[in-house]
Every structure is written in structure tokens, then in C-alpha cells.
Amino acid sequence: MGFFNAARQGRKDDAELGKGLWRRAHDRFHRGLDRYHQVLEGVEDEQLYAELVQVANELADLLDRVRTVCVEAQRRSPSDALDIPGALAGVHRSLSKAGNSLATTAEAAAMLRLAVGPIPVGAASVRRRAESVFEQVADAERRLAEDASGRPETLSG
């Protein structure tokens, strides 16, 4: 992405995501995806690489969903700081967990990349960690939808 494209995207992100909490949640998820893709660059085993790329593609598909949640959350509860709005605390919590899980997914992929010898279960550990990312993004979407329908969010999570 060229300098002007990056600047244009930054302005669009500021307008849609604000400069606070929701922007931070989106950017953290995006950085996690970047980290995961960087790990792929060092994988030499072709079968493992293919498995990890499949997971990478599925995780990348979540980015638009995360952005949609963050844009809608910013619309409902604008944030230019890091204060968590009470009504959308569950949404933020789910997005935060998704970002954490994505980081551990990238870490698991890195550990496989560094493994010596054949890996008997392939990318199963990475797949398990990625499943929690999918669940947490779906949970953020569900919580946002519940907030829109007027049903109260539970504080446990």
C-alpha cells in the first residue's frame, strides 16, 4: 500500500472507527492477522504450510466481520478514549478475547514452524486455537445484536 493509500485508509478508519476503544480493538485484530501471516513465511514443510494457510484464510475472513462490529459499536457508543461503555462492555470483552486468541494462534503456528522433524498432528493445535477466535467474534456479533434488540447483556463472559 502506497503512502497516499495508507493515509486515505487512515482517514477512513478515523471516520468509521474513531480513535479510541473500537479502533484499538480493530487494529489489534488486524495486527494479529499480520503476525500470523508473517509466521507463514518461515514454514518449510509443504503439508503444514498448506494447513496453516487454510487457517490463515479463514481467520482473514473474520477481519471484515470484526470491522463491521467495531464500526457499529463506534456508531452506537462513540469512543475517542479507552473507556469501555457499559452497554457494550460484553462486545468489547469478546473482541478483546478474540484478539488475544488470535495472538496465541499465531504463537502456536510459530511453535510448529520451529518444530524439528515431522509433526504428527499437523496444525491441529493451531486449528483449536483458531476455533476460539471464531467463537469470540461470533459472540461479539451476538452481543451487539442483543444490544440492538434491547435485550440486556449478561455481565458474565
XYZ file of C-alpha atoms in Angstrom:
157
model
C 0.000 0.000 0.000
C 1.455 3.323 -1.020
C 1.800 6.316 1.256
C -1.287 8.094 -0.090
C -3.403 4.947 0.058
C -2.323 4.399 3.662
C -3.174 8.000 4.568
C -6.563 7.716 2.870
C -7.276 4.452 4.705
C -6.236 6.060 7.987
C -8.735 8.890 7.485
C -11.454 6.394 6.586
C -10.636 4.369 9.702
C -10.758 7.516 11.856
C -14.188 8.367 10.460
C -15.625 4.846 10.820
C -13.815 3.527 13.892
C -12.924 6.681 15.790
C -9.600 6.979 17.568
C -10.446 5.159 20.763
C -11.552 1.811 22.013
C -13.187 0.405 18.868
C -10.316 1.476 16.623
C -7.893 -0.156 19.010
C -9.872 -3.432 19.037
C -9.978 -3.496 15.237
C -6.312 -2.625 14.812
C -5.250 -5.226 17.358
C -7.102 -7.926 15.454
C -5.552 -6.710 12.208
C -2.045 -6.814 13.734
C -2.719 -10.363 14.954
C -3.553 -11.401 11.400
C -0.386 -9.745 10.132
C 1.640 -11.599 12.763
C 0.088 -14.919 11.779
C 0.892 -14.298 8.107
C 4.472 -13.377 8.994
C 4.853 -16.745 10.719
C 3.794 -18.473 7.499
C 6.792 -17.051 5.666
C 9.173 -19.345 7.533
C 7.268 -22.643 7.212
C 9.243 -25.092 5.105
C 7.062 -28.232 5.375
C 4.625 -28.055 2.433
C 1.811 -30.005 4.075
C 1.996 -27.966 7.266
C 2.189 -24.781 5.217
C -0.988 -25.744 3.342
C -2.819 -26.407 6.615
C -1.649 -23.147 8.144
C -2.613 -21.183 5.020
C -6.122 -22.623 5.179
C -6.426 -21.436 8.787
C -4.954 -18.060 7.767
C -7.577 -17.626 5.063
C -10.392 -18.468 7.473
C -9.023 -16.033 10.055
C -8.620 -13.322 7.407
C -12.293 -13.721 6.542
C -13.075 -12.605 10.100
C -11.475 -9.192 9.638
C -14.481 -7.754 7.783
C -16.781 -9.084 10.499
C -14.631 -7.548 13.233
C -14.602 -4.245 11.356
C -18.391 -4.326 10.992
C -18.811 -4.906 14.738
C -16.349 -2.128 15.580
C -17.917 0.355 13.146
C -21.393 -0.323 14.547
C -20.130 -0.131 18.131
C -18.473 3.206 17.328
C -21.727 4.434 15.814
C -23.709 3.447 18.917
C -21.159 4.396 21.533
C -18.511 6.720 20.040
C -15.095 6.424 21.604
C -12.049 8.618 21.319
C -10.578 7.238 24.544
C -10.132 3.834 26.152
C -13.157 3.974 28.460
C -15.352 0.904 27.984
C -19.027 1.822 27.560
C -21.200 -0.173 29.972
C -23.847 -1.087 27.413
C -21.275 -2.574 25.043
C -18.824 -3.958 27.595
C -19.607 -7.530 26.524
C -18.935 -6.677 22.884
C -15.586 -5.179 23.819
C -14.745 -8.155 26.036
C -15.449 -10.597 23.189
C -13.367 -8.560 20.738
C -10.533 -8.365 23.255
C -10.641 -12.123 23.786
C -10.663 -12.650 20.023
C -7.529 -10.508 19.700
C -5.823 -12.450 22.491
C -6.817 -15.777 20.957
C -5.543 -14.671 17.566
C -2.182 -13.834 19.145
C -1.987 -17.295 20.737
C -2.969 -18.836 17.393
C -0.031 -17.063 15.737
C 2.192 -18.206 18.595
C 1.085 -21.824 18.117
C 1.851 -21.556 14.396
C 5.295 -20.162 15.216
C 5.964 -23.089 17.558
C 5.063 -25.527 14.774
C 7.323 -23.662 12.380
C 10.209 -24.142 14.799
C 9.473 -27.831 15.446
C 12.150 -30.306 14.450
C 11.130 -33.360 12.448
C 7.704 -34.432 11.244
C 4.668 -33.070 13.066
C 2.302 -35.988 13.678
C -0.907 -34.000 14.160
C -0.162 -31.209 11.709
C -1.807 -27.925 12.529
C -4.356 -29.352 14.987
C -3.123 -27.141 17.840
C -3.376 -24.066 15.638
C -6.846 -25.091 14.462
C -8.019 -25.475 18.097
C -6.807 -22.009 18.969
C -8.334 -20.542 15.830
C -11.711 -22.042 16.769
C -11.790 -19.854 19.861
C -11.182 -16.783 17.662
C -14.185 -17.729 15.500
C -16.342 -18.259 18.600
C -15.341 -14.959 20.171
C -16.023 -12.947 17.018
C -19.431 -14.637 16.739
C -20.039 -13.810 20.408
C -19.228 -10.125 19.779
C -21.692 -10.119 16.874
C -24.354 -11.805 19.007
C -23.859 -9.373 21.886
C -24.076 -6.396 19.539
C -27.292 -7.789 18.028
C -28.743 -8.374 21.506
C -27.928 -4.804 22.470
C -29.732 -3.579 19.348
C -32.795 -5.675 20.131
C -32.991 -4.199 23.600
C -32.324 -7.443 25.434
C -29.934 -6.967 28.326
C -26.423 -8.299 28.107
C -25.175 -10.564 30.834
C -22.150 -9.370 32.739
C -20.522 -12.800 32.808
C -18.416 -13.717 29.888
